[in-house]
GROMACS .gro file of N, CA and C in nm:
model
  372
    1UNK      N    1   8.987  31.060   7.752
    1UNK     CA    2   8.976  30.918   7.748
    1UNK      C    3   8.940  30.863   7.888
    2UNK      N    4   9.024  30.917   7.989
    2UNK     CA    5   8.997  30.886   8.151
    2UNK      C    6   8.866  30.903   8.194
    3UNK      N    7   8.765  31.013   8.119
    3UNK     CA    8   8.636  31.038   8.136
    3UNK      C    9   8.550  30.921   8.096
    4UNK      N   10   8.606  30.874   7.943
    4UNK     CA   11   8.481  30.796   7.894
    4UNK      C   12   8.503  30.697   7.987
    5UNK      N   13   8.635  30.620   8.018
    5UNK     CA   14   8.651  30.487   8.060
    5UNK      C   15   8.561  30.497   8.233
    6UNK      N   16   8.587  30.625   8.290
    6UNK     CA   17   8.489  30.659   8.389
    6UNK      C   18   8.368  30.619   8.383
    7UNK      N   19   8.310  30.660   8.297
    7UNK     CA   20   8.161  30.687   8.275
    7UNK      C   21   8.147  30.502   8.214
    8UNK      N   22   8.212  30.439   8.172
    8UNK     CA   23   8.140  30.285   8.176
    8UNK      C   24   8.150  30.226   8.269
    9UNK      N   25   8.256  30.225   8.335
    9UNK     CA   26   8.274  30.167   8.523
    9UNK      C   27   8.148  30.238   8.566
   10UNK      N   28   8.111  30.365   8.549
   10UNK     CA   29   7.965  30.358   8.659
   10UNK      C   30   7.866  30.327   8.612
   11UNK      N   31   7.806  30.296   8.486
   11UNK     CA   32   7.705  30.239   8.415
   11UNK      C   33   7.724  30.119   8.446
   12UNK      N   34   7.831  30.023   8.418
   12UNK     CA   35   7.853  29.920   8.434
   12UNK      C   36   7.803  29.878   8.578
   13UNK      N   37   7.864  29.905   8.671
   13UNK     CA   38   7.841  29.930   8.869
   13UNK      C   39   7.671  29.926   8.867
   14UNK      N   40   7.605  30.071   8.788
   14UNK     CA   41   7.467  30.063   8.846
   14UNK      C   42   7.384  30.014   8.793
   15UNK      N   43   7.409  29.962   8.648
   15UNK     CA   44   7.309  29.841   8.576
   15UNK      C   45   7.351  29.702   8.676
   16UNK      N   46   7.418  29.652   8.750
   16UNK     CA   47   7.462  29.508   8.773
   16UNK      C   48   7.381  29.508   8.873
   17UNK      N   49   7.352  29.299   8.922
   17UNK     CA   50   7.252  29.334   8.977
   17UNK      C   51   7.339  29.282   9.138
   18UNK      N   52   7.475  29.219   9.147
   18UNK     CA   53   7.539  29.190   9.273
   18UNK      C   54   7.666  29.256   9.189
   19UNK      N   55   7.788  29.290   9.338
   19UNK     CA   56   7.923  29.311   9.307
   19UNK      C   57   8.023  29.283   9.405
   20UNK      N   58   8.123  29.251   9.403
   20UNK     CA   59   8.213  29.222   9.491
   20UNK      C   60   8.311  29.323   9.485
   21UNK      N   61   8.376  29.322   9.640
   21UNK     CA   62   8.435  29.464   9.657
   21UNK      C   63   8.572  29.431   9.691
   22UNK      N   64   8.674  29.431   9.594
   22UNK     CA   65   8.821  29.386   9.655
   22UNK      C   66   8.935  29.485   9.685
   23UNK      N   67   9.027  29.460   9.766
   23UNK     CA   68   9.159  29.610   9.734
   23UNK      C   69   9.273  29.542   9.761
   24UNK      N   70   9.370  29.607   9.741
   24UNK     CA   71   9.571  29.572   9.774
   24UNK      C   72   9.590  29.687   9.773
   25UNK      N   73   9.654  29.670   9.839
   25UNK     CA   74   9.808  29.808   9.850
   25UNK      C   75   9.943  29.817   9.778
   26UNK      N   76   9.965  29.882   9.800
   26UNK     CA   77  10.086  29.940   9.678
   26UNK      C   78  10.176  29.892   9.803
   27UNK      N   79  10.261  29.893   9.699
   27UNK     CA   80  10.457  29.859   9.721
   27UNK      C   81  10.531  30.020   9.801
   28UNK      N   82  10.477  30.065   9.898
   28UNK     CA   83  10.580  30.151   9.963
   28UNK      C   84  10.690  30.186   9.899
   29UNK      N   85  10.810  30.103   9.883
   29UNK     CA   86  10.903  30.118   9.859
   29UNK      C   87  10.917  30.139   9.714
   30UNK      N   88  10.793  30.138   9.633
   30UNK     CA   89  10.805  30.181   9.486
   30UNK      C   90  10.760  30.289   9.459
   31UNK      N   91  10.634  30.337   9.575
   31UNK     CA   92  10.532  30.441   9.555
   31UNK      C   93  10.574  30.575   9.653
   32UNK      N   94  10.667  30.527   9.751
   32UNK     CA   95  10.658  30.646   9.892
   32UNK      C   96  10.552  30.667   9.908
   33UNK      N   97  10.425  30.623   9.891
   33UNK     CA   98  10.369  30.693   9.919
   33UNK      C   99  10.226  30.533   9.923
   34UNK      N  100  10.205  30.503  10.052
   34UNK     CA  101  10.081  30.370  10.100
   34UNK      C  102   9.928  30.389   9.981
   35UNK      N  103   9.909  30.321   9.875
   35UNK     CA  104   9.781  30.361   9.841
   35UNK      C  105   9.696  30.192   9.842
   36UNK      N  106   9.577  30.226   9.845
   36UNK     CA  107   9.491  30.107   9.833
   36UNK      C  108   9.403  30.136   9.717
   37UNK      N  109   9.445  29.998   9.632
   37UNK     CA  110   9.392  29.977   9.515
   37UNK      C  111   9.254  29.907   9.531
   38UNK      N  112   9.132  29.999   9.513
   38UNK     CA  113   8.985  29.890   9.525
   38UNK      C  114   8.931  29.857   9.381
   39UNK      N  115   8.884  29.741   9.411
   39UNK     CA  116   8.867  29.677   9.284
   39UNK      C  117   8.733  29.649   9.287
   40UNK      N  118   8.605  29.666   9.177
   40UNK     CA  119   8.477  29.578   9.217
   40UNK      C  120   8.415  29.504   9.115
   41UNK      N  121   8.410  29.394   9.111
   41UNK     CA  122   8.385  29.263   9.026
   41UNK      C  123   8.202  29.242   9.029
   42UNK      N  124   8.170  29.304   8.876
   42UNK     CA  125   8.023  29.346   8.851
   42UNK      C  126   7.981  29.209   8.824
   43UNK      N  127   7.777  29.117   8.850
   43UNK     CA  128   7.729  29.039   8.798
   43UNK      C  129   7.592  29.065   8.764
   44UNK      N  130   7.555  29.086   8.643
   44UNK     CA  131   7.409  29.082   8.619
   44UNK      C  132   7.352  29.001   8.593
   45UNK      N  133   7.383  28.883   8.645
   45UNK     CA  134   7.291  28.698   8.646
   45UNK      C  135   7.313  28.723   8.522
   46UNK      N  136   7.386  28.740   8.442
   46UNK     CA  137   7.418  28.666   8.284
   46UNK      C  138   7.501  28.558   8.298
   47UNK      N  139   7.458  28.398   8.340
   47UNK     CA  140   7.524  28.300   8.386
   47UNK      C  141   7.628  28.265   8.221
   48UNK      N  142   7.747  28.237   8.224
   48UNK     CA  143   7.833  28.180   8.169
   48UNK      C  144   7.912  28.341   8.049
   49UNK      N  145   7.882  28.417   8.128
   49UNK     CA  146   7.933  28.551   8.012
   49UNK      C  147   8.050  28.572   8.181
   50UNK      N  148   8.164  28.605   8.085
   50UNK     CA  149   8.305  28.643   8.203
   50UNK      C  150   8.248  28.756   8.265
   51UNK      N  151   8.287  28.776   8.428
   51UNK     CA  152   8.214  28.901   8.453
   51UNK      C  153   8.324  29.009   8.499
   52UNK      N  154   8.306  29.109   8.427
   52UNK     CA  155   8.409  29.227   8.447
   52UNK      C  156   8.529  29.247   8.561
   53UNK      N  157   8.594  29.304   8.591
   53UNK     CA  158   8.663  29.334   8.699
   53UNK      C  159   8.675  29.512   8.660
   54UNK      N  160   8.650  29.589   8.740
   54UNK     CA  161   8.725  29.745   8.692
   54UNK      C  162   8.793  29.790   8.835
   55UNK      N  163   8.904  29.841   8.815
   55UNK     CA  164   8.959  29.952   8.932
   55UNK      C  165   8.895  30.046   8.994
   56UNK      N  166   8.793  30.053   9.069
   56UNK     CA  167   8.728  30.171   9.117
   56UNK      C  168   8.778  30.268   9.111
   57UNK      N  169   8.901  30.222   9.196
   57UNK     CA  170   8.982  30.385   9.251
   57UNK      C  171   9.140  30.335   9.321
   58UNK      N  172   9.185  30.431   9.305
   58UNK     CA  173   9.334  30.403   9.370
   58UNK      C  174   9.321  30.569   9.496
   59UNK      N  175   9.318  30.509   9.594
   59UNK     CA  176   9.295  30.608   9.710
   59UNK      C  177   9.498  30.625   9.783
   60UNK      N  178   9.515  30.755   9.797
   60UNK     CA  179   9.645  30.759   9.908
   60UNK      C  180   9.546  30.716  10.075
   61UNK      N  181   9.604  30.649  10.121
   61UNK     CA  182   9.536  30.611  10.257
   61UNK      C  183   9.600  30.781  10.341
   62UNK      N  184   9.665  30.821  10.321
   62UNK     CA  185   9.723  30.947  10.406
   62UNK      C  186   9.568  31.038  10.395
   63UNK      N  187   9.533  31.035  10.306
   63UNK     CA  188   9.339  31.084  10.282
   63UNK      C  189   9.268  31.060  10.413
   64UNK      N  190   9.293  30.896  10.444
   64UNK     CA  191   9.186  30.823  10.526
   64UNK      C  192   9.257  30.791  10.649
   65UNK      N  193   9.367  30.841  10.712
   65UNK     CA  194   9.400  30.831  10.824
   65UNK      C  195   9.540  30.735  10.865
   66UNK      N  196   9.574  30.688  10.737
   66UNK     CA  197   9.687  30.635  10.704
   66UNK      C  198   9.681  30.455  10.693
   67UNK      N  199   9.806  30.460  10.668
   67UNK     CA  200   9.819  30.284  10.631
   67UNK      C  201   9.768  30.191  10.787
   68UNK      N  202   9.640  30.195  10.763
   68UNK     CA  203   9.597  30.076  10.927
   68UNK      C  204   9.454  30.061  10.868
   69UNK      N  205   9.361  29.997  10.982
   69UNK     CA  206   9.269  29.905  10.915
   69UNK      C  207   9.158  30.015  10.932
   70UNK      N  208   9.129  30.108  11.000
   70UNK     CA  209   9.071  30.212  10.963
   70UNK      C  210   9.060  30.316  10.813
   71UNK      N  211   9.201  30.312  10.788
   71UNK     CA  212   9.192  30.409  10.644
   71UNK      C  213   9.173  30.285  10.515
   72UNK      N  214   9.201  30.187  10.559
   72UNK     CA  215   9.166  30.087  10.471
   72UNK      C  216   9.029  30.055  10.417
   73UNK      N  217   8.939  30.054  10.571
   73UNK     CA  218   8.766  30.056  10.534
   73UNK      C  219   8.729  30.194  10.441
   74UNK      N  220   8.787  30.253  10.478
   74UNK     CA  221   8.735  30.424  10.466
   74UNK      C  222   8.798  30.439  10.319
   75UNK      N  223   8.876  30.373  10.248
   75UNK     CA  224   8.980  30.384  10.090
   75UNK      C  225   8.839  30.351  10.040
   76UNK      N  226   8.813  30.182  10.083
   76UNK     CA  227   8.707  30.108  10.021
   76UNK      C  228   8.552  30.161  10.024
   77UNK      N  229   8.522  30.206  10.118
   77UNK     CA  230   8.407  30.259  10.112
   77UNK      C  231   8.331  30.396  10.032
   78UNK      N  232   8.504  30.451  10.060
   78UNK     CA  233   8.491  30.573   9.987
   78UNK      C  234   8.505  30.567   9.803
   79UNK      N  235   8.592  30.482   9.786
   79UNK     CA  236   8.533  30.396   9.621
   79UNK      C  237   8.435  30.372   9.566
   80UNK      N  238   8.353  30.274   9.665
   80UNK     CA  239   8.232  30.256   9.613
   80UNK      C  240   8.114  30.332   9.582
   81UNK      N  241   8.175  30.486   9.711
   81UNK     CA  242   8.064  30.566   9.717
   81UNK      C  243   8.072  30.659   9.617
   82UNK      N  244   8.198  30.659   9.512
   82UNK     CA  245   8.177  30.762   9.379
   82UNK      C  246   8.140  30.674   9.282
   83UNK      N  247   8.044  30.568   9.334
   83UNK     CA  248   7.968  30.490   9.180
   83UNK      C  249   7.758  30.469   9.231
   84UNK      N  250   7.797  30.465   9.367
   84UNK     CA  251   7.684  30.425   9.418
   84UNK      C  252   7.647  30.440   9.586
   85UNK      N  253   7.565  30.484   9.578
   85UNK     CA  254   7.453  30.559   9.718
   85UNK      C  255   7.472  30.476   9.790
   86UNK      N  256   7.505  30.460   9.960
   86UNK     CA  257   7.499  30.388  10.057
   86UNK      C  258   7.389  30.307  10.044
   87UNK      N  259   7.286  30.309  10.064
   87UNK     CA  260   7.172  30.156  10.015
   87UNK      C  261   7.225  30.065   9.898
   88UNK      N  262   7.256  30.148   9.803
   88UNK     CA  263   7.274  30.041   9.713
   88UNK      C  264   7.431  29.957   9.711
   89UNK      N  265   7.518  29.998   9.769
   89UNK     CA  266   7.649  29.937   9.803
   89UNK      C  267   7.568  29.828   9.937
   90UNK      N  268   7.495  29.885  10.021
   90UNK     CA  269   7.473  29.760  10.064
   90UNK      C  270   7.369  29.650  10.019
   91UNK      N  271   7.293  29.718   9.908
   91UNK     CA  272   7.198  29.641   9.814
   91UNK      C  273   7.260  29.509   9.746
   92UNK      N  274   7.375  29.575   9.702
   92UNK     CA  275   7.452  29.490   9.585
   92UNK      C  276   7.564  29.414   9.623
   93UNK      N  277   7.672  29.500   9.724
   93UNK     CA  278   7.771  29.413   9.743
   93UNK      C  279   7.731  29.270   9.841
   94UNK      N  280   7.789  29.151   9.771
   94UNK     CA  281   7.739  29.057   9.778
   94UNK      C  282   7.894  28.976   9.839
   95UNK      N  283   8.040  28.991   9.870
   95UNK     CA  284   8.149  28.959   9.875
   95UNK      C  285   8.268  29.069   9.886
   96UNK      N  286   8.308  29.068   9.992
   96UNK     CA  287   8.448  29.112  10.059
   96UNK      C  288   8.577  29.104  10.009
   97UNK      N  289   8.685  29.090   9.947
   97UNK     CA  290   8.797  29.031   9.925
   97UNK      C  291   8.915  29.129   9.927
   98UNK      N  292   9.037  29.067  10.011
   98UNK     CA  293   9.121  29.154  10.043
   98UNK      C  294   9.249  29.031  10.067
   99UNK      N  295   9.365  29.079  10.047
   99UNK     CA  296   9.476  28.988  10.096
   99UNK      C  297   9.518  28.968  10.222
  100UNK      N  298   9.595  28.897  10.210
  100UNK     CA  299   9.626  28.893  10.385
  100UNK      C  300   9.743  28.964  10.474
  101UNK      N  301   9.730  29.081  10.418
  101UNK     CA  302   9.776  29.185  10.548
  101UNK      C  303   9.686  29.197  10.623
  102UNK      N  304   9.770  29.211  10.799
  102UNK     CA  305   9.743  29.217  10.866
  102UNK      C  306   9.605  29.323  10.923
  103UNK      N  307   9.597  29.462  10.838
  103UNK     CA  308   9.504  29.548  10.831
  103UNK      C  309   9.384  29.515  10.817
  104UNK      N  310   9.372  29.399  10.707
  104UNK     CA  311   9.236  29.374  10.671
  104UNK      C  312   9.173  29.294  10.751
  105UNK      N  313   9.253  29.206  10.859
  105UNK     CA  314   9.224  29.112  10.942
  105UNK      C  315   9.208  29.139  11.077
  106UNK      N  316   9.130  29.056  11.155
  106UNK     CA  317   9.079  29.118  11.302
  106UNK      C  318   8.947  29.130  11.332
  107UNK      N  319   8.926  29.050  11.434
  107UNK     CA  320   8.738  29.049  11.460
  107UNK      C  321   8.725  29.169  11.550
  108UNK      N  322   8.760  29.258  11.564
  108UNK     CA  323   8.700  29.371  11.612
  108UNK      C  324   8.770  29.469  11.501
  109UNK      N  325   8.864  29.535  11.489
  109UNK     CA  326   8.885  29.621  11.403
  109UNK      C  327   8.956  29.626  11.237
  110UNK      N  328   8.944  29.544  11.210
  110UNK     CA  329   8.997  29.469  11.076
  110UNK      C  330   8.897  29.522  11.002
  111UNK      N  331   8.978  29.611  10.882
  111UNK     CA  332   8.946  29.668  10.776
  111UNK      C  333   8.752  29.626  10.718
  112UNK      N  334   8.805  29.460  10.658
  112UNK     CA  335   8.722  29.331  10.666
  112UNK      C  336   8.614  29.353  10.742
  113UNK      N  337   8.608  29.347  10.856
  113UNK     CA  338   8.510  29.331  10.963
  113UNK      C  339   8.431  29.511  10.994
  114UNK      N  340   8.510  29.588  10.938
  114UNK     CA  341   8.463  29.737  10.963
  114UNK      C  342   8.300  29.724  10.842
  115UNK      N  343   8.405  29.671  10.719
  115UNK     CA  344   8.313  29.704  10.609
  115UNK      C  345   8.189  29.610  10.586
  116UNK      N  346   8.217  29.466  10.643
  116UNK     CA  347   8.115  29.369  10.691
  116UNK      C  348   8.001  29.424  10.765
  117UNK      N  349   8.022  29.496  10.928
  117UNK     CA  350   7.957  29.573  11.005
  117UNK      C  351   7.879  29.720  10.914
  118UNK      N  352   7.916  29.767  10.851
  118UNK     CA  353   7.903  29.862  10.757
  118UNK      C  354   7.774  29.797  10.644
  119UNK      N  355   7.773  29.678  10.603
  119UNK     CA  356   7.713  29.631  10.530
  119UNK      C  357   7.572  29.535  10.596
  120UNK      N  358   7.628  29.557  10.724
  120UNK     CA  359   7.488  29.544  10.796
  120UNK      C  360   7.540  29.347  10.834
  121UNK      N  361   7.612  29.325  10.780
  121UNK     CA  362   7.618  29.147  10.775
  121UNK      C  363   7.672  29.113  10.953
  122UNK      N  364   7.619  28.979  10.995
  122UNK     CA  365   7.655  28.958  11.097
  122UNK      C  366   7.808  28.925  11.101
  123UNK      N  367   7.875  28.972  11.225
  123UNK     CA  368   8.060  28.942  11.188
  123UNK      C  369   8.003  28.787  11.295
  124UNK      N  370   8.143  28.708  11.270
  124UNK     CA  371   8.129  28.564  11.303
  124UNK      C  372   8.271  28.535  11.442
   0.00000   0.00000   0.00000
């Protein structure tokens, strides 16, 4: 079942024609264990049809260098990249979204600003 529901999240991802790229983190104290939940919100200019949300991926940040704003870019990036080729993540993603821990925030090394720089966009 985990396969099929796979296989429409990436059809879904590479038919769309923009996507937005969101994540949170898990509850420590429920999980032992820091993970970042990325999320990416598909649009194929079908104006007034609801537009999807799917879970990319649930990454352990201990993978990516641990709970800080480095393994945070690297959760997210690395999500996107088991649906779609570096050009086209920066083809498509069109919007950033993340909460406000401190990780994701920061004009030089903030999660945010890694994956902005990454996407080629000017940081402000």
């Amino acid at each position: 079942m985990a396969e099929v529901v796979s296989e429409l999240v990436a059809e879904k991802v590479k038919e769309s024609q923009f996507m937005s790229v969101g994540s949170d983190g898990s509850e420590v104290h429920k999980t032992r264990d820091e993970k970042e939940m990325v999320y990416g919100k598909v649009c194929r200019g079908d104006f007034g049809v609801k537009t999807p949300v799917f879970l990319l991926a649930c990454k352990a940040l201990k993978d990516f260098g641990g709970a800080n704003a480095n393994g945070v870019f690297k959760a997210m990036s690395a999500a996107c990249s088991e649906y779609l080729s570096e050009s086209e993540i920066k083809e498509k993603v069109a919007c950033i979204v993340a909460d406000g821990a401190s990780t994701n925030f920061g004009q030089h090394i903030g999660a945010l600003t890694q994956f902005t720089r990454f996407l080629g966009w000017k940081v402000l």
